[in-house]
Amino acid sequence: MRPLRPALLALSLVLAVAGCANVQHHQPPLTTLTENSGGVMPAEQKRVHFDHAELHIAVDPAQQHIDATATLSFTAHEPTDALVLDLDRNLPISAIDVDGKPLAPSAWSNPEGRLRIQLPHALSAGEHVSTTVHYGGQPHVAKKAPWDGGFVWSHTKDGQPWVGSAVEGEGCDLFWPCIDQPEGKPDLVDLYVTVPKPLVAPGNGVLIGISDEGDKRTYHWRAKHPTTYAISINVGPYKELTGEYHSRYGNVIPLQYWYLPGEDEQARKLFAEFPRILAFNEAMIGPYPFGDEKMGVVETPYLGMEHQTINAYGNGYKKDGNGFDWLLQHEFAHEWFGNQITNADWDDMWLHEAFATYMQPLYSGSINGDMGYYAWMQKMRLSLHDRFPIVSGKSQTEAQVYDDDHGPGLDIYDKGALMLHALRGLIGDRDFFESLRVLVYGRPDPKPGNFAPHYASSQDFIRIVNQVTGRDVSWFFNVYLYQAQLPALDEQRVGHALTLRWRVPRDLPFPMPVEVQVDGTVHTLPMTHGEGSLEVPADALVVIDPHSKLLRDLPQVTEYQQWQKAQAKP
Ligand SMILES: [Zn+2]
């Protein structure tokens, strides 16, 4: 998702405050149900498989209004007499049909944003049903997208409409009737976006066709297995750059970038990064999961979001000295981590963010060498919170995970990425990247056509790592994923003996090997039972963990963070 860098977050909040005076209409508050995405899935939603969503959304930028029809098809897993969907009640429904026949208004209700449709006939397992929901209104407006969700009604410098949606936190139900759960992906989405001419509406997947009616134009997009929050609306006076990428896997991937007029030179430079990033990710992870659709990017009036095959890019072509656009690279990594493998529950959100975040130091290393990699890791190391475990072990909403005061918050990004670095040090590159491939594709030998998007949990990844390594390294995850505090390494040097001891929350087993460099020679202490010792000459220069393989509590970092906090106080 949301690419969170603390400095950018602060900047964005400042901009959001400055922009408040421009809010054009007062919007009703969201219900708790609509505000939240995920959590425990209602039983009725578990009873059906979501086959197809055909969404017709007419966007009126002048009125900040949408007029929409959604035809949704399901197959029952289990008998059911009702369909339960999520839709913001601030988008009033005018009519609902079931299998083409109008439904009496008494047969459906949407009091809290959970739309209950009583079916005229109960479904048996295996039976299909389709429902059409006619609705519309002013969709919820985001105040500071992508950190809160909704529509962003913006304008280009010359005053033309520039519109985007970003709904990760609150979910798909902010603008279409859906199953607002990570596991609520439809198999197929046909998205028809109607806009005033000559505006352009880039979308998810493949462009099937464009049709004109009067002063309106409709773009028809088709996407397979889109992540629910990755379906997006984009409208603007876009120009387009196109190209082709010849993959190492033999397929040819269309490249498309929609950008605002007047930015040709910057746009061309960013577009030139597409094949480099693709080549790197395909080499490190495996085939681009949506090669038969496109690598698509659209310039958005907010920072960014991993909208499937139409990544949101709003980083303003900033440079940071690393030789690549980190925002583009981060969002694009989500095509693998987020869209190809999707968390089974928001509690497993680190599977999206830790991996997507880890791709930036890896990529920087491929351009800038070791300094690029380690400088990035060190910057992240200074930002950890360690107040709540990355994974709680129970079903969570997106907001619970992102709540810095009650959940892991940003630790799912940076701490997760640092944990992956430590895991790589523990199990080695071969097993690390094979584990990653099995997580992403469900198999170690992915090729275009032999895999499809799927769901995975934290426990799935632990199982995969144990399988690939042929060892049980659950102890590693029991500490880093399920405990808030980092393990600390106590050092004791008495005479010629150096003793190291892991201090771990709840005294959990933690046989994490430690390298010790003594006057230039590196020794590895296996730390069986969390402890190890070494003979060292009294005046020897000793460096613990000389190659920075470990993730551990460091007093200098804690002191720095406390100092920083004190500086920030007025
Ligand atoms: Zn992200």
XYZ file of C-alpha atoms and ligand atoms in Angstrom:
571
model
C 0.000 0.000 0.000
C 0.675 3.302 1.069
C 4.322 3.881 0.893
C 5.119 5.335 4.256
C 8.242 7.329 4.853
C 7.943 9.397 8.033
C 9.340 12.542 6.395
C 6.829 12.310 3.580
C 4.042 11.574 5.992
C 4.802 14.790 7.848
C 4.905 16.742 4.592
C 1.635 15.277 3.470
C -0.078 16.236 6.720
C 1.077 19.815 6.276
C -0.331 19.864 2.747
C -3.583 18.341 3.931
C -4.054 21.061 6.524
C -3.255 23.737 3.965
C -5.819 22.243 1.600
C -8.688 22.151 4.079
C -10.098 25.499 3.007
C -10.806 24.042 -0.436
C -13.123 21.237 0.679
C -16.246 21.915 -1.339
C -18.915 19.939 0.407
C -19.542 18.654 3.884
C -19.701 14.937 3.769
C -21.635 12.735 6.131
C -19.413 10.598 8.371
C -18.718 6.990 7.459
C -20.252 4.271 9.576
C -17.811 2.125 11.561
C -18.526 -0.752 9.194
C -17.645 1.299 6.125
C -14.658 2.950 7.745
C -13.157 -0.456 8.403
C -11.887 -2.991 5.931
C -11.520 -6.642 6.872
C -11.852 -8.124 10.342
C -13.976 -11.181 10.895
C -15.822 -12.044 7.667
C -19.619 -12.321 7.998
C -20.831 -15.918 7.637
C -22.991 -15.036 4.591
C -19.948 -13.706 2.724
C -18.062 -16.922 3.384
C -20.875 -18.909 1.750
C -20.288 -17.504 -1.730
C -17.505 -17.330 -4.285
C -17.220 -14.017 -6.118
C -17.082 -14.878 -9.840
C -17.472 -11.588 -11.637
C -18.048 -7.876 -11.098
C -19.249 -5.677 -13.934
C -18.966 -2.088 -12.786
C -20.333 0.856 -14.753
C -19.216 4.066 -13.107
C -19.946 7.450 -14.654
C -17.750 10.109 -13.088
C -18.884 13.730 -13.047
C -15.909 15.808 -11.890
C -17.870 19.071 -11.894
C -20.424 17.737 -9.404
C -17.969 15.393 -7.638
C -20.562 12.730 -8.227
C -20.742 9.168 -9.511
C -23.665 7.382 -11.094
C -23.126 3.631 -11.066
C -24.448 0.157 -11.747
C -22.748 -2.975 -10.441
C -23.668 -6.437 -11.674
C -22.116 -9.005 -9.366
C -22.117 -12.775 -9.905
C -21.560 -15.383 -7.238
C -21.525 -19.148 -6.847
C -22.706 -20.569 -3.545
C -20.173 -22.693 -1.632
C -22.884 -23.500 0.867
C -26.664 -23.028 0.834
C -27.674 -19.423 1.408
C -30.809 -17.335 1.114
C -29.134 -13.934 1.320
C -26.263 -11.992 -0.195
C -24.356 -9.725 2.137
C -22.204 -7.007 0.567
C -20.461 -3.867 1.740
C -21.371 -0.448 0.330
C -21.091 3.006 1.864
C -24.672 3.972 2.753
C -23.850 7.540 1.693
C -24.162 6.257 -1.878
C -27.925 5.701 -2.012
C -29.236 2.648 -3.853
C -32.123 3.294 -6.246
C -32.881 -0.306 -7.270
C -31.635 -3.865 -7.028
C -32.273 -6.729 -9.462
C -31.597 -10.411 -8.859
C -31.018 -12.539 -11.947
C -32.470 -9.745 -14.063
C -35.706 -9.331 -12.082
C -36.387 -6.234 -9.961
C -36.399 -6.882 -6.245
C -38.986 -5.339 -3.923
C -37.377 -2.592 -1.826
C -38.412 -4.525 1.276
C -36.085 -7.360 0.245
C -32.919 -5.365 0.806
C -31.524 -2.931 3.339
C -28.292 -1.075 3.895
C -28.579 0.598 7.279
C -24.905 0.603 8.284
C -23.053 0.044 5.032
C -23.637 -3.693 5.107
C -26.048 -4.375 2.283
C -28.277 -7.373 2.891
C -30.147 -8.736 -0.127
C -32.794 -11.344 0.601
C -32.798 -13.704 -2.395
C -36.176 -14.652 -3.933
C -35.039 -18.292 -3.940
C -32.520 -19.885 -1.605
C -29.361 -21.089 -3.359
C -28.004 -24.599 -3.000
C -24.281 -25.241 -3.044
C -22.975 -24.839 -6.596
C -25.809 -22.577 -7.760
C -25.136 -19.196 -9.340
C -26.772 -15.870 -8.704
C -26.264 -12.438 -10.110
C -27.429 -9.163 -8.673
C -27.434 -5.665 -10.130
C -27.175 -2.710 -7.782
C -28.053 0.761 -9.104
C -26.562 3.455 -6.916
C -24.827 6.796 -6.970
C -24.025 9.997 -5.164
C -21.020 11.824 -3.835
C -18.425 9.240 -2.908
C -16.471 9.798 0.285
C -13.663 12.295 -0.238
C -10.210 11.529 1.123
C -8.682 14.301 3.210
C -5.091 13.135 2.914
C -4.952 10.197 0.533
C -3.439 7.683 0.566
C -3.339 7.802 4.394
C -7.092 7.973 4.463
C -9.262 6.676 1.660
C -11.773 8.025 -0.794
C -11.954 10.059 -3.959
C -9.489 12.854 -4.618
C -11.048 15.599 -6.763
C -8.175 17.683 -7.926
C -7.208 19.926 -10.832
C -4.218 20.196 -13.103
C -2.237 23.438 -13.163
C -4.369 24.673 -16.042
C -7.606 23.873 -14.231
C -8.669 20.614 -15.832
C -10.261 17.872 -13.697
C -7.786 15.369 -12.213
C -9.473 12.649 -10.202
C -8.288 9.541 -8.410
C -9.521 6.988 -5.901
C -7.453 5.384 -3.137
C -9.373 3.201 -0.705
C -6.959 0.802 0.930
C -7.784 1.666 4.536
C -11.569 1.833 4.232
C -11.932 -0.568 1.345
C -13.712 -1.081 -1.970
C -17.100 -0.327 -0.368
C -16.331 3.392 -0.620
C -17.414 3.301 -4.259
C -18.788 -0.105 -5.252
C -20.737 -2.935 -3.588
C -18.133 -5.550 -2.746
C -16.887 -8.019 -0.167
C -14.612 -5.686 1.757
C -12.151 -8.320 2.883
C -8.691 -9.269 1.614
C -10.245 -12.574 0.518
C -13.098 -10.808 -1.285
C -11.416 -10.673 -4.711
C -13.670 -11.350 -7.685
C -12.188 -13.705 -10.302
C -12.787 -11.118 -12.995
C -13.745 -7.452 -13.123
C -15.118 -5.535 -16.098
C -14.805 -1.874 -15.285
C -16.585 0.705 -17.465
C -15.628 4.261 -16.570
C -17.578 7.057 -18.261
C -16.031 10.521 -18.288
C -16.650 13.852 -20.014
C -14.644 14.166 -23.258
C -11.748 14.652 -23.763
C -10.738 13.290 -20.336
C -9.025 9.916 -20.199
C -9.769 7.106 -17.707
C -6.857 4.650 -17.359
C -7.886 1.493 -15.513
C -6.966 -1.971 -14.234
C -6.049 -4.759 -16.609
C -6.573 -4.658 -20.362
C -8.413 -2.013 -22.369
C -11.261 -3.834 -24.124
C -12.734 -0.820 -25.865
C -13.620 2.863 -25.884
C -17.094 4.058 -26.847
C -18.517 7.531 -27.323
C -21.973 8.801 -26.542
C -22.542 12.524 -27.024
C -20.040 14.447 -24.947
C -19.192 11.350 -22.862
C -16.640 8.641 -23.421
C -16.572 5.192 -21.803
C -13.411 3.192 -21.176
C -13.915 -0.547 -20.709
C -11.181 -2.308 -18.716
C -10.953 -5.979 -17.784
C -8.779 -7.309 -14.956
C -8.287 -10.836 -13.619
C -8.219 -11.435 -9.855
C -7.846 -7.794 -8.834
C -7.176 -7.121 -5.170
C -10.331 -5.460 -3.838
C -8.709 -2.184 -2.803
C -6.564 -2.184 -5.960
C -9.499 -1.437 -8.268
C -9.301 2.277 -8.948
C -10.809 5.196 -10.775
C -8.419 7.581 -12.553
C -9.554 10.522 -14.621
C -7.499 13.304 -16.165
C -6.365 14.968 -19.391
C -3.689 12.306 -19.636
C -1.022 11.826 -22.251
C 0.355 8.337 -22.675
C 3.718 6.678 -23.169
C 3.745 3.087 -24.380
C 6.394 0.467 -24.912
C 7.139 -3.233 -24.745
C 9.289 -5.243 -22.416
C 10.802 -8.518 -23.568
C 10.928 -10.656 -20.478
C 13.596 -13.210 -19.599
C 10.640 -15.627 -19.434
C 9.953 -15.197 -23.156
C 6.754 -13.149 -22.910
C 6.309 -9.558 -24.045
C 4.814 -7.173 -21.484
C 3.067 -3.940 -22.546
C 4.321 -0.855 -20.678
C 2.007 2.135 -20.265
C 2.367 5.397 -18.412
C -0.380 8.042 -18.267
C 0.892 11.450 -17.202
C -0.211 15.044 -17.177
C 0.476 17.283 -20.179
C 3.475 19.589 -19.850
C 5.684 16.979 -18.180
C 6.969 15.127 -21.228
C 10.640 15.162 -20.305
C 10.170 14.048 -16.694
C 7.615 11.472 -17.788
C 9.993 10.006 -20.357
C 12.708 9.686 -17.714
C 10.382 7.910 -15.306
C 9.123 5.693 -18.106
C 12.730 4.733 -18.873
C 12.877 3.245 -15.352
C 10.051 0.781 -16.082
C 12.111 -1.896 -17.910
C 14.977 -1.618 -15.385
C 12.648 -2.198 -12.447
C 10.856 -5.015 -14.258
C 14.153 -6.710 -15.095
C 15.339 -6.432 -11.497
C 12.102 -7.732 -9.957
C 11.875 -10.619 -12.437
C 15.463 -11.564 -11.628
C 15.013 -11.323 -7.847
C 11.475 -12.690 -7.467
C 10.170 -14.227 -10.694
C 7.819 -13.491 -13.595
C 5.778 -10.305 -13.512
C 2.389 -11.682 -12.422
C 0.267 -9.666 -14.860
C 2.391 -9.886 -17.994
C -0.647 -10.730 -20.138
C -2.296 -7.475 -19.010
C 0.265 -4.689 -18.632
C 2.700 -2.843 -16.442
C 0.604 0.273 -16.028
C 1.262 3.456 -14.089
C -0.857 6.597 -13.840
C 0.056 9.959 -12.392
C -2.252 10.677 -9.455
C -3.118 13.672 -7.265
C -1.878 11.723 -4.198
C 1.422 10.026 -3.402
C 0.863 6.443 -4.471
C -0.964 3.127 -4.234
C -0.497 -0.378 -5.564
C -3.540 -0.357 -7.835
C -3.230 -3.559 -9.804
C -1.647 -3.029 -13.249
C -2.417 0.687 -12.889
C -0.067 1.753 -10.074
C -0.727 5.202 -8.680
C 2.287 7.482 -8.979
C 2.252 10.892 -7.309
C 5.844 11.384 -6.207
C 6.309 14.448 -8.393
C 9.470 13.067 -10.061
C 11.499 13.757 -6.905
C 15.174 12.849 -6.849
C 16.943 11.417 -3.795
C 20.386 10.577 -5.122
C 19.763 6.840 -5.352
C 19.220 6.776 -9.097
C 15.618 5.556 -9.071
C 12.159 6.665 -8.011
C 11.555 4.818 -4.745
C 7.787 5.414 -4.843
C 7.421 3.861 -8.280
C 9.667 0.983 -7.264
C 7.757 0.420 -4.010
C 4.297 0.417 -5.561
C 5.428 -1.786 -8.409
C 6.833 -4.350 -5.951
C 3.250 -4.702 -4.673
C 2.261 -6.328 -7.964
C 4.109 -9.329 -6.538
C 3.578 -8.676 -2.821
C -0.041 -7.609 -2.453
C -1.623 -8.360 -5.814
C -0.131 -11.743 -6.793
C 0.138 -12.972 -3.198
C -2.514 -11.270 -1.106
C -2.674 -11.414 2.679
C -5.364 -13.793 3.914
C -6.199 -11.300 6.660
C -5.084 -7.728 7.349
C -3.221 -9.208 10.324
C -0.770 -10.543 7.722
C -0.302 -7.142 6.054
C 3.461 -7.273 6.584
C 3.489 -9.829 3.743
C 2.642 -6.898 1.454
C 4.599 -4.126 3.082
C 7.742 -5.706 4.507
C 8.566 -7.407 1.211
C 7.624 -4.359 -0.898
C 9.773 -2.186 1.391
C 12.687 -4.595 1.306
C 12.761 -4.260 -2.488
C 14.037 -0.647 -2.203
C 17.350 -1.385 -0.433
C 17.773 -4.411 -2.664
C 17.261 -2.298 -5.767
C 19.431 0.504 -4.449
C 22.143 -2.097 -3.851
C 21.861 -3.219 -7.458
C 22.494 0.360 -8.597
C 24.723 1.769 -5.851
C 26.407 -1.332 -4.494
C 26.651 -2.213 -0.804
C 26.512 1.413 0.300
C 23.119 1.821 -1.372
C 21.790 -1.273 0.380
C 23.156 -0.645 3.871
C 22.491 3.086 3.938
C 18.826 2.304 3.249
C 18.735 -0.388 5.945
C 20.344 1.917 8.510
C 17.822 4.690 7.823
C 15.016 2.184 8.429
C 16.693 0.831 11.562
C 16.391 4.221 13.252
C 12.623 4.359 12.759
C 11.327 1.230 14.512
C 8.653 1.462 17.213
C 8.689 -2.060 18.714
C 5.525 -1.329 20.697
C 3.241 -3.994 19.242
C 4.013 -7.252 17.473
C 3.911 -7.190 13.670
C 1.330 -10.011 13.769
C -1.335 -10.270 16.487
C -2.467 -13.795 15.634
C -6.121 -12.807 15.269
C -8.296 -11.319 12.551
C -7.699 -7.563 12.231
C -9.094 -4.651 10.294
C -6.728 -2.561 8.200
C -7.125 0.330 10.649
C -6.159 -1.828 13.637
C -2.929 -2.814 11.917
C -2.118 0.771 10.898
C -2.939 2.225 14.314
C 0.441 3.288 15.726
C -0.983 3.520 19.249
C -2.636 0.100 19.355
C -1.044 -1.879 16.552
C 2.240 -2.367 14.712
C 1.725 0.630 12.394
C 4.817 1.420 10.386
C 6.715 -1.531 11.854
C 5.037 -3.726 9.219
C 7.212 -1.810 6.711
C 10.663 -1.150 8.114
C 10.870 -3.683 10.941
C 9.456 -6.289 8.601
C 12.074 -5.452 5.957
C 14.888 -5.573 8.536
C 13.546 -8.919 9.727
C 13.723 -10.222 6.158
C 17.336 -9.065 5.968
C 18.069 -10.981 9.197
C 16.252 -14.043 7.853
C 18.351 -13.889 4.698
C 21.492 -13.809 6.856
C 20.249 -16.832 8.785
C 19.145 -19.108 5.941
C 21.295 -17.817 3.065
C 20.380 -16.323 -0.298
C 19.396 -19.530 -2.047
C 16.814 -20.581 0.534
C 15.675 -17.016 1.172
C 14.813 -16.306 -2.454
C 13.297 -19.737 -2.972
C 11.049 -19.199 0.081
C 10.046 -15.855 -1.357
C 9.217 -17.437 -4.725
C 7.098 -20.172 -3.159
C 5.278 -17.542 -1.104
C 4.552 -15.430 -4.182
C 3.691 -18.124 -6.727
C 2.888 -21.187 -4.625
C 5.679 -23.018 -6.451
C 9.469 -22.745 -6.821
C 9.451 -22.821 -10.643
C 7.060 -20.074 -11.774
C 6.653 -19.380 -15.483
C 4.045 -17.205 -17.155
C 0.871 -19.276 -17.264
C 1.672 -21.762 -14.481
C 0.462 -19.683 -11.524
C -2.426 -17.399 -10.518
C -2.905 -14.837 -7.738
C -3.506 -16.473 -4.371
C -3.794 -15.771 -0.647
C -1.265 -16.516 2.072
C -0.902 -15.941 5.802
C 2.081 -15.396 8.095
C 1.833 -19.047 9.141
C 1.981 -20.084 5.470
C 5.249 -18.197 5.062
C 6.743 -19.783 8.193
C 5.738 -23.206 6.860
C 7.345 -22.409 3.509
C 10.634 -21.287 5.085
C 10.750 -24.442 7.239
C 10.044 -26.578 4.184
C 12.588 -24.898 1.923
C 15.367 -24.863 4.532
C 14.566 -28.332 5.877
C 14.911 -26.815 9.376
C 12.468 -25.556 11.930
C 13.103 -21.818 12.170
C 9.725 -21.030 13.764
C 11.684 -19.634 16.749
C 12.895 -16.811 14.499
C 9.342 -15.715 13.619
C 8.031 -16.373 17.129
C 10.302 -13.568 18.273
C 10.336 -11.103 15.361
C 6.714 -11.401 14.223
C 4.868 -12.228 17.412
C 6.773 -10.189 20.046
C 6.895 -6.416 20.211
C 10.377 -6.116 21.702
C 13.477 -6.921 19.724
C 15.891 -9.482 21.116
C 18.940 -7.932 22.805
C 22.435 -9.343 22.843
C 24.170 -9.069 26.208
C 27.961 -9.026 26.088
C 30.262 -9.899 28.926
C 34.017 -9.778 28.637
C 35.895 -11.175 31.623
C 39.623 -11.707 31.203
C 40.056 -13.698 28.010
C 36.449 -14.855 27.785
C 33.757 -13.112 25.759
C 30.279 -14.416 26.529
C 27.229 -13.454 24.490
C 23.682 -14.117 25.630
C 20.400 -13.397 23.823
C 17.876 -11.606 26.010
C 14.497 -12.377 24.451
C 10.924 -11.399 25.377
C 9.284 -14.153 27.470
C 12.614 -16.047 27.435
C 11.650 -17.617 24.127
C 14.172 -19.928 22.462
C 16.404 -17.905 20.146
C 19.393 -19.811 18.770
C 20.363 -16.999 16.379
C 24.027 -17.384 15.390
C 26.265 -14.373 15.966
C 29.411 -13.462 14.086
C 32.254 -11.982 16.102
C 35.310 -10.435 14.521
C 38.446 -10.666 16.655
C 41.392 -8.661 15.331
C 40.214 -9.122 11.752
C 39.168 -12.789 11.952
C 35.459 -13.629 11.895
C 34.158 -16.415 14.162
C 30.555 -17.658 14.168
C 28.991 -18.503 17.517
C 26.073 -20.920 16.971
C 24.334 -19.578 20.132
C 22.618 -22.886 20.807
C 20.347 -22.290 23.837
C 20.798 -18.563 23.171
C 24.316 -18.369 24.505
C 27.908 -18.673 23.314
C 31.428 -17.743 24.301
C 34.800 -17.214 22.745
C 38.373 -16.824 23.934
C 39.701 -13.390 23.006
C 43.068 -11.822 23.831
C 42.607 -9.118 26.464
C 43.601 -6.261 24.156
C 41.940 -7.630 20.984
C 39.632 -5.412 18.939
C 36.281 -7.167 18.971
C 33.402 -6.356 16.607
C 30.063 -8.039 17.238
C 28.076 -8.738 14.057
C 30.671 -7.124 11.744
C 28.537 -7.646 8.618
C 25.334 -6.239 10.148
C 23.349 -9.461 9.737
C 21.335 -9.176 12.935
C 18.231 -7.270 13.916
C 18.501 -6.587 17.624
C 17.792 -4.030 20.277
C 20.536 -1.401 20.213
C 20.898 1.126 23.059
C 22.337 3.757 20.706
C 19.174 3.634 18.594
C 16.907 3.922 21.629
C 18.957 6.882 22.899
C 18.772 8.540 19.488
C 15.002 8.087 19.305
C 14.536 9.503 22.808
C 16.728 12.479 21.955
C 14.749 13.048 18.764
C 11.488 13.003 20.706
C 12.862 15.501 23.202
C 13.959 17.814 20.363
C 10.501 17.699 18.840
C 8.866 18.988 22.051
C 8.130 22.716 21.973
Zn 3.394 -0.294 0.292
